[in-house]
Coordinates of C-alpha atoms in Angstrom, one line a residue:
M1 CA 22.8 -40.9 -55.6
K2 CA 20.4 -38.4 -56.2
F3 CA 18.2 -36.6 -55.0
S4 CA 14.5 -37.2 -55.6
T5 CA 12.6 -34.2 -57.3
L6 CA 8.6 -35.5 -55.7
L7 CA 6.8 -33.0 -54.2
G8 CA 6.6 -33.1 -49.6
A9 CA 9.4 -31.5 -48.3
S10 CA 10.4 -34.4 -45.3
T11 CA 8.4 -37.5 -47.6
L12 CA 11.3 -40.9 -46.7
L13 CA 12.0 -42.4 -49.6
T14 CA 13.5 -46.0 -50.4
S15 CA 14.4 -47.2 -53.2
A16 CA 17.6 -49.8 -54.0
F17 CA 19.6 -47.2 -52.5
A18 CA 20.2 -45.2 -49.1
W19 CA 16.9 -42.4 -48.6
L20 CA 17.3 -38.7 -48.6
P21 CA 14.7 -36.3 -47.5
S22 CA 11.9 -35.5 -51.0
G23 CA 12.7 -31.8 -52.2
K24 CA 15.8 -29.5 -51.2
I25 CA 16.9 -29.3 -47.8
R26 CA 15.9 -26.5 -45.6
G27 CA 17.1 -26.4 -42.0
V28 CA 18.4 -25.1 -39.0
N29 CA 21.7 -26.3 -36.7
L30 CA 21.0 -27.2 -33.2
G31 CA 23.6 -25.2 -32.0
S32 CA 25.1 -24.8 -28.3
L33 CA 22.5 -28.1 -27.6
F34 CA 25.4 -30.9 -26.8
V35 CA 28.6 -28.8 -27.8
V36 CA 28.3 -25.4 -26.4
E37 CA 29.4 -22.1 -27.8
P38 CA 29.5 -20.3 -24.8
W39 CA 30.0 -16.9 -26.7
M40 CA 26.1 -17.3 -28.1
M41 CA 24.5 -18.0 -24.9
S42 CA 26.5 -16.5 -22.5
Q43 CA 23.3 -16.0 -19.8
S44 CA 22.4 -19.4 -19.4
W45 CA 26.3 -19.7 -19.7
A46 CA 26.7 -17.7 -16.4
S47 CA 23.5 -19.4 -14.7
M48 CA 24.7 -22.5 -15.2
G49 CA 27.9 -21.8 -13.0
C50 CA 30.5 -21.8 -16.0
G51 CA 30.3 -17.4 -16.7
G52 CA 34.1 -16.9 -17.4
Q53 CA 35.1 -20.3 -19.1
S54 CA 36.2 -21.0 -22.4
S55 CA 34.7 -24.1 -23.4
E56 CA 32.1 -27.3 -22.1
F57 CA 35.8 -29.1 -20.3
D58 CA 36.8 -25.9 -19.3
C59 CA 33.5 -25.8 -17.0
M60 CA 33.5 -29.1 -15.9
L61 CA 37.0 -28.8 -14.9
A62 CA 36.0 -26.2 -12.9
L63 CA 32.3 -26.9 -11.5
G64 CA 33.7 -31.1 -10.5
Q65 CA 31.7 -34.6 -12.4
E66 CA 29.0 -34.1 -10.4
A67 CA 27.9 -30.5 -10.1
G68 CA 28.6 -30.0 -14.1
D69 CA 26.4 -33.2 -15.1
A70 CA 23.4 -31.4 -13.2
A71 CA 24.4 -28.1 -15.1
F72 CA 24.5 -29.8 -18.4
A73 CA 21.8 -31.5 -17.7
T74 CA 19.7 -28.5 -17.1
H75 CA 20.8 -27.1 -19.5
W76 CA 20.0 -29.9 -22.4
D77 CA 16.3 -29.8 -20.9
S78 CA 16.0 -25.8 -21.7
W79 CA 17.9 -25.1 -24.3
I80 CA 15.6 -26.6 -26.8
T81 CA 12.4 -27.4 -26.4
Q82 CA 9.8 -30.2 -28.4
D83 CA 7.6 -26.9 -28.8
D84 CA 11.0 -25.4 -31.0
L85 CA 11.0 -28.5 -32.6
K86 CA 6.7 -28.3 -34.2
A87 CA 8.3 -23.9 -34.7
M88 CA 10.9 -25.5 -36.9
A89 CA 8.6 -27.8 -38.9
S90 CA 5.8 -24.9 -38.8
Y91 CA 8.1 -22.0 -40.3
G92 CA 9.3 -24.7 -43.1
L93 CA 12.1 -26.5 -42.7
N94 CA 12.0 -30.2 -42.8
T95 CA 15.6 -30.6 -41.5
V96 CA 17.8 -30.6 -38.0
R97 CA 21.6 -30.4 -37.8
I98 CA 22.9 -32.1 -34.4
P99 CA 26.6 -31.1 -33.4
L100 CA 27.7 -33.7 -31.0
G101 CA 30.8 -34.3 -28.8
Y102 CA 32.3 -37.6 -29.3
W103 CA 32.4 -37.7 -24.9
L104 CA 28.5 -38.2 -25.4
K105 CA 29.8 -42.0 -25.6
E106 CA 31.6 -41.9 -21.8
D107 CA 34.1 -44.3 -22.3
L108 CA 35.4 -42.4 -24.9
V109 CA 36.8 -39.9 -22.5
D110 CA 39.9 -40.8 -21.1
S111 CA 41.5 -40.0 -17.7
S112 CA 42.5 -36.4 -19.4
E113 CA 39.6 -35.2 -20.1
H114 CA 36.1 -33.3 -18.6
F115 CA 33.2 -33.4 -20.3
P116 CA 29.1 -33.8 -18.9
R117 CA 27.9 -36.9 -18.4
G118 CA 24.0 -38.2 -19.2
G119 CA 23.2 -36.4 -22.3
Y120 CA 23.1 -39.3 -24.9
A121 CA 19.4 -39.7 -23.2
K122 CA 18.5 -36.6 -23.2
L123 CA 19.9 -36.9 -27.6
V124 CA 17.2 -39.5 -27.9
T125 CA 14.5 -37.6 -26.7
V126 CA 15.0 -34.6 -29.0
A127 CA 15.4 -37.1 -32.0
G128 CA 12.3 -38.0 -31.1
W129 CA 10.8 -34.8 -31.3
A130 CA 12.3 -34.1 -34.5
K131 CA 10.5 -37.0 -35.5
D132 CA 7.0 -36.7 -34.3
A133 CA 7.1 -32.9 -36.2
G134 CA 8.6 -34.7 -39.4
L135 CA 11.7 -33.0 -39.1
N136 CA 15.4 -34.9 -40.5
I137 CA 17.8 -35.1 -38.7
I138 CA 22.2 -35.0 -39.4
L139 CA 24.4 -36.0 -36.8
D140 CA 27.4 -34.7 -37.3
L141 CA 30.7 -35.5 -35.2
H142 CA 31.5 -31.5 -34.6
G143 CA 33.6 -32.3 -31.8
A144 CA 36.2 -34.3 -31.9
P145 CA 38.8 -36.8 -29.3
G146 CA 41.8 -33.7 -29.5
A147 CA 40.6 -31.1 -30.8
Q148 CA 40.6 -30.5 -34.8
Q149 CA 41.2 -26.5 -34.3
A150 CA 42.5 -24.6 -31.6
N151 CA 41.2 -22.7 -29.6
Q152 CA 37.6 -22.9 -31.0
P153 CA 35.2 -24.0 -28.1
F154 CA 32.7 -25.6 -30.6
T155 CA 35.7 -28.6 -30.2
G156 CA 34.3 -28.8 -26.6
Q157 CA 37.3 -27.5 -25.5
Y158 CA 39.3 -24.5 -25.9
A159 CA 42.7 -26.3 -26.5
G160 CA 45.8 -24.2 -27.4
S161 CA 47.1 -26.9 -30.2
V162 CA 44.8 -29.4 -32.3
G163 CA 45.6 -32.9 -31.0
F164 CA 43.0 -34.2 -34.0
Y165 CA 45.5 -35.5 -36.3
N166 CA 46.3 -39.1 -34.5
D167 CA 46.0 -42.2 -35.0
Y168 CA 44.8 -42.7 -31.0
N169 CA 42.4 -40.0 -31.9
Y170 CA 41.4 -41.1 -35.3
Q171 CA 40.3 -44.3 -33.8
R172 CA 38.5 -43.3 -31.3
S173 CA 36.5 -41.1 -33.7
A174 CA 35.4 -44.4 -35.4
D175 CA 34.4 -46.2 -32.7
F176 CA 32.7 -42.7 -31.9
L177 CA 30.4 -43.2 -35.5
G178 CA 30.2 -46.4 -35.7
W179 CA 28.6 -46.4 -31.8
L180 CA 26.7 -44.0 -33.1
T181 CA 25.1 -46.5 -36.0
D182 CA 24.5 -49.0 -34.2
K183 CA 22.3 -47.1 -31.8
V184 CA 20.6 -45.4 -35.0
H185 CA 19.5 -49.0 -36.7
G186 CA 19.7 -50.5 -32.9
D187 CA 17.4 -50.8 -29.6
D188 CA 16.9 -46.7 -30.4
A189 CA 15.8 -46.9 -33.9
A190 CA 11.9 -45.6 -33.4
A191 CA 14.0 -42.5 -32.4
F192 CA 16.3 -42.0 -34.6
S193 CA 14.5 -43.5 -37.6
T194 CA 14.4 -39.9 -40.0
V195 CA 18.6 -39.7 -39.6
F196 CA 19.4 -39.9 -42.4
A197 CA 23.2 -38.6 -42.2
I198 CA 26.4 -39.2 -39.7
Q199 CA 29.2 -35.7 -40.6
V200 CA 32.2 -37.8 -39.8
V201 CA 34.3 -35.0 -38.2
N202 CA 32.8 -31.0 -38.3
E203 CA 35.5 -27.8 -39.8
P204 CA 38.8 -29.8 -40.1
L205 CA 41.8 -27.8 -40.5
Q206 CA 41.7 -25.5 -43.8
D207 CA 45.3 -26.5 -44.4
T208 CA 46.1 -29.8 -46.4
S209 CA 49.7 -29.3 -45.2
K210 CA 48.3 -30.9 -41.8
T211 CA 45.4 -32.8 -42.9
G212 CA 46.9 -35.3 -45.2
S213 CA 46.3 -38.1 -42.7
M214 CA 43.0 -37.3 -41.7
I215 CA 41.9 -37.9 -45.7
S216 CA 44.5 -40.8 -46.3
T217 CA 43.3 -42.8 -42.6
F218 CA 41.0 -41.9 -41.0
Y219 CA 38.1 -40.6 -44.1
P220 CA 38.5 -44.3 -44.7
Q221 CA 38.3 -45.4 -41.4
A222 CA 35.8 -43.2 -40.4
L223 CA 33.0 -45.6 -43.1
N224 CA 33.9 -47.9 -42.9
A225 CA 33.2 -48.3 -38.9
I226 CA 30.1 -46.6 -40.2
R227 CA 28.7 -49.5 -43.2
A228 CA 30.4 -52.5 -40.8
A229 CA 27.9 -51.1 -37.8
E230 CA 25.3 -51.5 -40.3
E231 CA 26.4 -55.0 -41.9
A232 CA 27.0 -55.8 -37.9
R233 CA 22.8 -54.9 -38.3
S234 CA 22.1 -57.0 -41.2
V235 CA 21.1 -52.7 -42.2
G236 CA 19.8 -53.0 -46.5
A237 CA 21.2 -50.7 -49.1
D238 CA 17.2 -48.5 -48.8
K239 CA 18.2 -47.9 -44.5
Q240 CA 21.6 -47.2 -44.5
L241 CA 22.8 -43.9 -43.5
H242 CA 24.3 -41.4 -46.2
V243 CA 27.8 -41.0 -44.8
Q244 CA 29.0 -36.7 -44.6
F245 CA 32.4 -35.3 -45.7
M246 CA 34.2 -31.7 -45.7
D247 CA 33.7 -30.8 -49.4
G248 CA 37.0 -30.3 -51.4
K249 CA 35.9 -26.4 -51.0
W250 CA 36.7 -26.5 -47.7
G251 CA 39.8 -26.8 -47.9
S252 CA 40.7 -30.0 -46.2
G253 CA 42.1 -31.8 -49.5
D254 CA 39.6 -34.3 -51.6
P255 CA 37.5 -36.2 -48.7
K256 CA 37.1 -38.9 -52.0
S257 CA 40.8 -39.6 -53.2
N258 CA 41.0 -42.2 -50.9
L259 CA 37.3 -43.4 -50.2
P260 CA 36.4 -46.7 -51.3
A261 CA 33.1 -46.8 -54.3
D262 CA 29.9 -46.4 -51.8
D263 CA 26.4 -45.5 -53.6
A264 CA 25.5 -43.2 -50.4
L265 CA 28.2 -40.4 -49.6
L266 CA 27.1 -36.1 -48.8
F267 CA 29.8 -33.6 -48.7
D268 CA 29.2 -30.4 -46.6
N269 CA 30.0 -26.7 -47.3
H270 CA 29.8 -24.1 -44.6
D271 CA 29.4 -20.7 -46.4
Y272 CA 30.0 -17.5 -44.0
V273 CA 30.0 -14.3 -45.8
K274 CA 31.3 -12.5 -43.8
W275 CA 34.9 -15.0 -43.8
T276 CA 34.8 -14.9 -47.4
P277 CA 38.0 -13.2 -48.8
G278 CA 37.3 -10.8 -51.7
V279 CA 34.3 -9.7 -51.0
G280 CA 32.9 -6.2 -50.8
Q281 CA 31.9 -4.6 -47.6
N282 CA 29.3 -2.8 -48.3
Q283 CA 25.7 -3.7 -49.3
N284 CA 25.6 -4.7 -53.3
D285 CA 28.9 -7.2 -53.5
Y286 CA 27.4 -8.4 -50.2
F287 CA 24.3 -9.1 -52.1
W288 CA 25.5 -10.0 -55.8
H289 CA 28.2 -12.0 -53.8
S290 CA 25.6 -14.4 -52.1
C291 CA 23.2 -14.3 -55.7
N292 CA 26.0 -15.7 -58.0
D293 CA 27.9 -17.9 -55.5
D294 CA 28.8 -21.2 -56.8
V295 CA 29.0 -24.2 -53.7
S296 CA 29.2 -26.5 -56.1
S297 CA 31.0 -29.8 -55.4
S298 CA 33.0 -32.1 -57.7
S299 CA 32.7 -34.7 -55.3
G300 CA 28.9 -34.9 -55.6
A301 CA 25.8 -34.1 -53.8
V302 CA 26.4 -30.9 -51.5
V303 CA 24.5 -29.2 -48.3
V304 CA 25.4 -25.3 -47.3
G305 CA 25.4 -26.8 -44.3
E306 CA 26.3 -23.9 -41.9
W307 CA 25.5 -20.2 -42.9
S308 CA 24.1 -17.2 -41.9
L309 CA 23.0 -13.3 -41.8
A310 CA 26.8 -12.3 -39.7
V311 CA 28.9 -9.6 -42.5
G312 CA 32.3 -9.0 -41.4
D313 CA 33.6 -7.5 -37.5
D314 CA 34.6 -4.2 -38.0
I315 CA 30.9 -3.3 -40.6
E316 CA 28.2 -5.0 -38.5
Q317 CA 27.6 -1.9 -36.3
T318 CA 28.0 0.7 -39.3
D319 CA 24.5 2.0 -40.6
A320 CA 24.9 0.0 -43.2
F321 CA 24.7 -3.2 -41.4
K322 CA 23.7 -2.7 -38.0
V323 CA 20.1 -4.3 -37.2
G324 CA 16.8 -2.2 -37.1
P325 CA 14.5 -1.2 -39.1
A326 CA 16.4 0.4 -41.9
N327 CA 18.3 -2.6 -42.4
D328 CA 15.6 -5.0 -41.9
G329 CA 14.4 -5.0 -45.6
W330 CA 18.2 -5.6 -47.1
Y331 CA 18.8 -8.5 -44.4
A332 CA 15.8 -10.2 -46.1
A333 CA 16.8 -9.6 -49.3
W334 CA 20.1 -11.4 -48.7
W335 CA 18.9 -13.9 -46.5
K336 CA 16.9 -14.6 -49.6
A337 CA 19.5 -14.6 -52.3
Q338 CA 21.7 -16.9 -50.3
T339 CA 18.8 -19.7 -50.5
V340 CA 18.7 -18.8 -53.7
A341 CA 22.3 -20.4 -54.3
Y342 CA 22.3 -23.0 -51.4
E343 CA 19.1 -24.6 -53.7
K344 CA 20.8 -24.7 -56.6
Q345 CA 22.7 -27.7 -54.7
Q346 CA 20.8 -29.8 -52.4
G347 CA 20.0 -27.2 -49.4
W348 CA 21.3 -25.6 -46.6
I349 CA 21.0 -25.8 -43.0
F350 CA 21.2 -22.0 -41.2
W351 CA 23.2 -21.6 -38.3
S352 CA 21.5 -21.6 -35.5
W353 CA 18.3 -21.6 -34.8
K354 CA 19.1 -19.5 -31.2
T355 CA 20.8 -17.4 -29.3
E356 CA 21.3 -15.1 -27.1
L357 CA 22.9 -11.7 -28.7
G358 CA 19.8 -9.1 -27.8
D359 CA 18.0 -8.1 -30.9
D360 CA 20.7 -9.3 -32.9
Y361 CA 19.5 -12.1 -35.0
R362 CA 21.8 -12.7 -37.4
W363 CA 22.6 -15.8 -36.0
S364 CA 19.1 -16.8 -35.2
Y365 CA 16.9 -18.6 -37.6
K366 CA 14.0 -18.0 -34.7
Q367 CA 14.8 -14.3 -34.4
A368 CA 15.3 -13.6 -37.4
V369 CA 11.6 -15.1 -38.2
E370 CA 10.3 -13.3 -35.1
A371 CA 11.7 -9.9 -36.4
G372 CA 10.0 -10.7 -40.4
V373 CA 13.4 -10.9 -42.1
I374 CA 13.0 -14.7 -42.8
P375 CA 9.9 -15.8 -43.9
K376 CA 7.0 -18.5 -42.1
A377 CA 8.0 -20.5 -45.1
A378 CA 11.2 -21.5 -45.7
G379 CA 10.6 -21.8 -49.4
D380 CA 9.8 -18.8 -50.1
G381 CA 13.7 -17.5 -50.5
A382 CA 14.6 -19.5 -53.5
S383 CA 11.1 -19.4 -55.4
S384 CA 11.5 -15.1 -54.6
G385 CA 13.3 -14.2 -58.0
V386 CA 15.2 -12.0 -55.3
C387 CA 18.2 -12.4 -58.0
N388 CA 16.3 -11.6 -61.4
I389 CA 16.9 -7.6 -60.8

């Protein structure tokens, strides 16, 4: 499957194959909307009554179901608004990636688990806003049953050990993906009409000794669940969703090794330079690493689904890297350099749209645009020639 090179960032293409946005994907994550990461939104987290809690699971356990449901409903109504979606489009973005937890399908939550209810209705609303703004959508299973990584609130729980890698939770995940696919093509299809991909799981372990069954069992199971839901709805090939997997470069194994042939697969790579081994901890090395960064995939079309302007924890407050007028120009150039690399492939999705980190714009696309670090036209990065010096 190839991306069109026609102009028009959010034009929807139909052909004999599943559609993709035309041009390069340029997008943002709606981080902490449906899967809260408390480090991103400490003030809002505290106002919800969740201060001191490590994850959604922990907050719901502390508040109780009814009070927790009310707190999260207030959060969903305020964290991302319709005006946010309009602003994204005005900045030349054409895609949003929406992280989701499996608990959105409420009958999958067992008696030992604690998650907010009512999120699906808000997802339909947000998807409709995105459609109205001309934005395309990737739906991402960000928080998997049992937690795909330990001590990571992006899974929805701060689990001391991983519990995802077994048949029970593979089945629950496949059930979620099949259910979500049915919703996209079913009664809520109008709101979901710009969804072009579903990601089967976000950031599994980077340890092939522990992910073998995920590759051999869950990945084919997930693909089958999505395609079976589409077949049940008589969805034509031109309307099928792309099914997205973490690319082999992520470190969980070859995602295609046990998959059947399919014309609508997409791959995801997360490229946080701050955690990339071997990059010198200075401006010059960060910049030139990004200019020369090869994120291509042997599996197929790849989108860099998460990246940011964050630098190493040990250097982020040094004179060379701290946020402020002295370094804003360097951050602006580095943002452009990263987009140069990512638009050599199918494009990019920045993490994230919004944070509550004071003046630190390095994780917030919105704040970086307002600071003049990211241009108001998202395509200006890759076309800037910043690496041709």
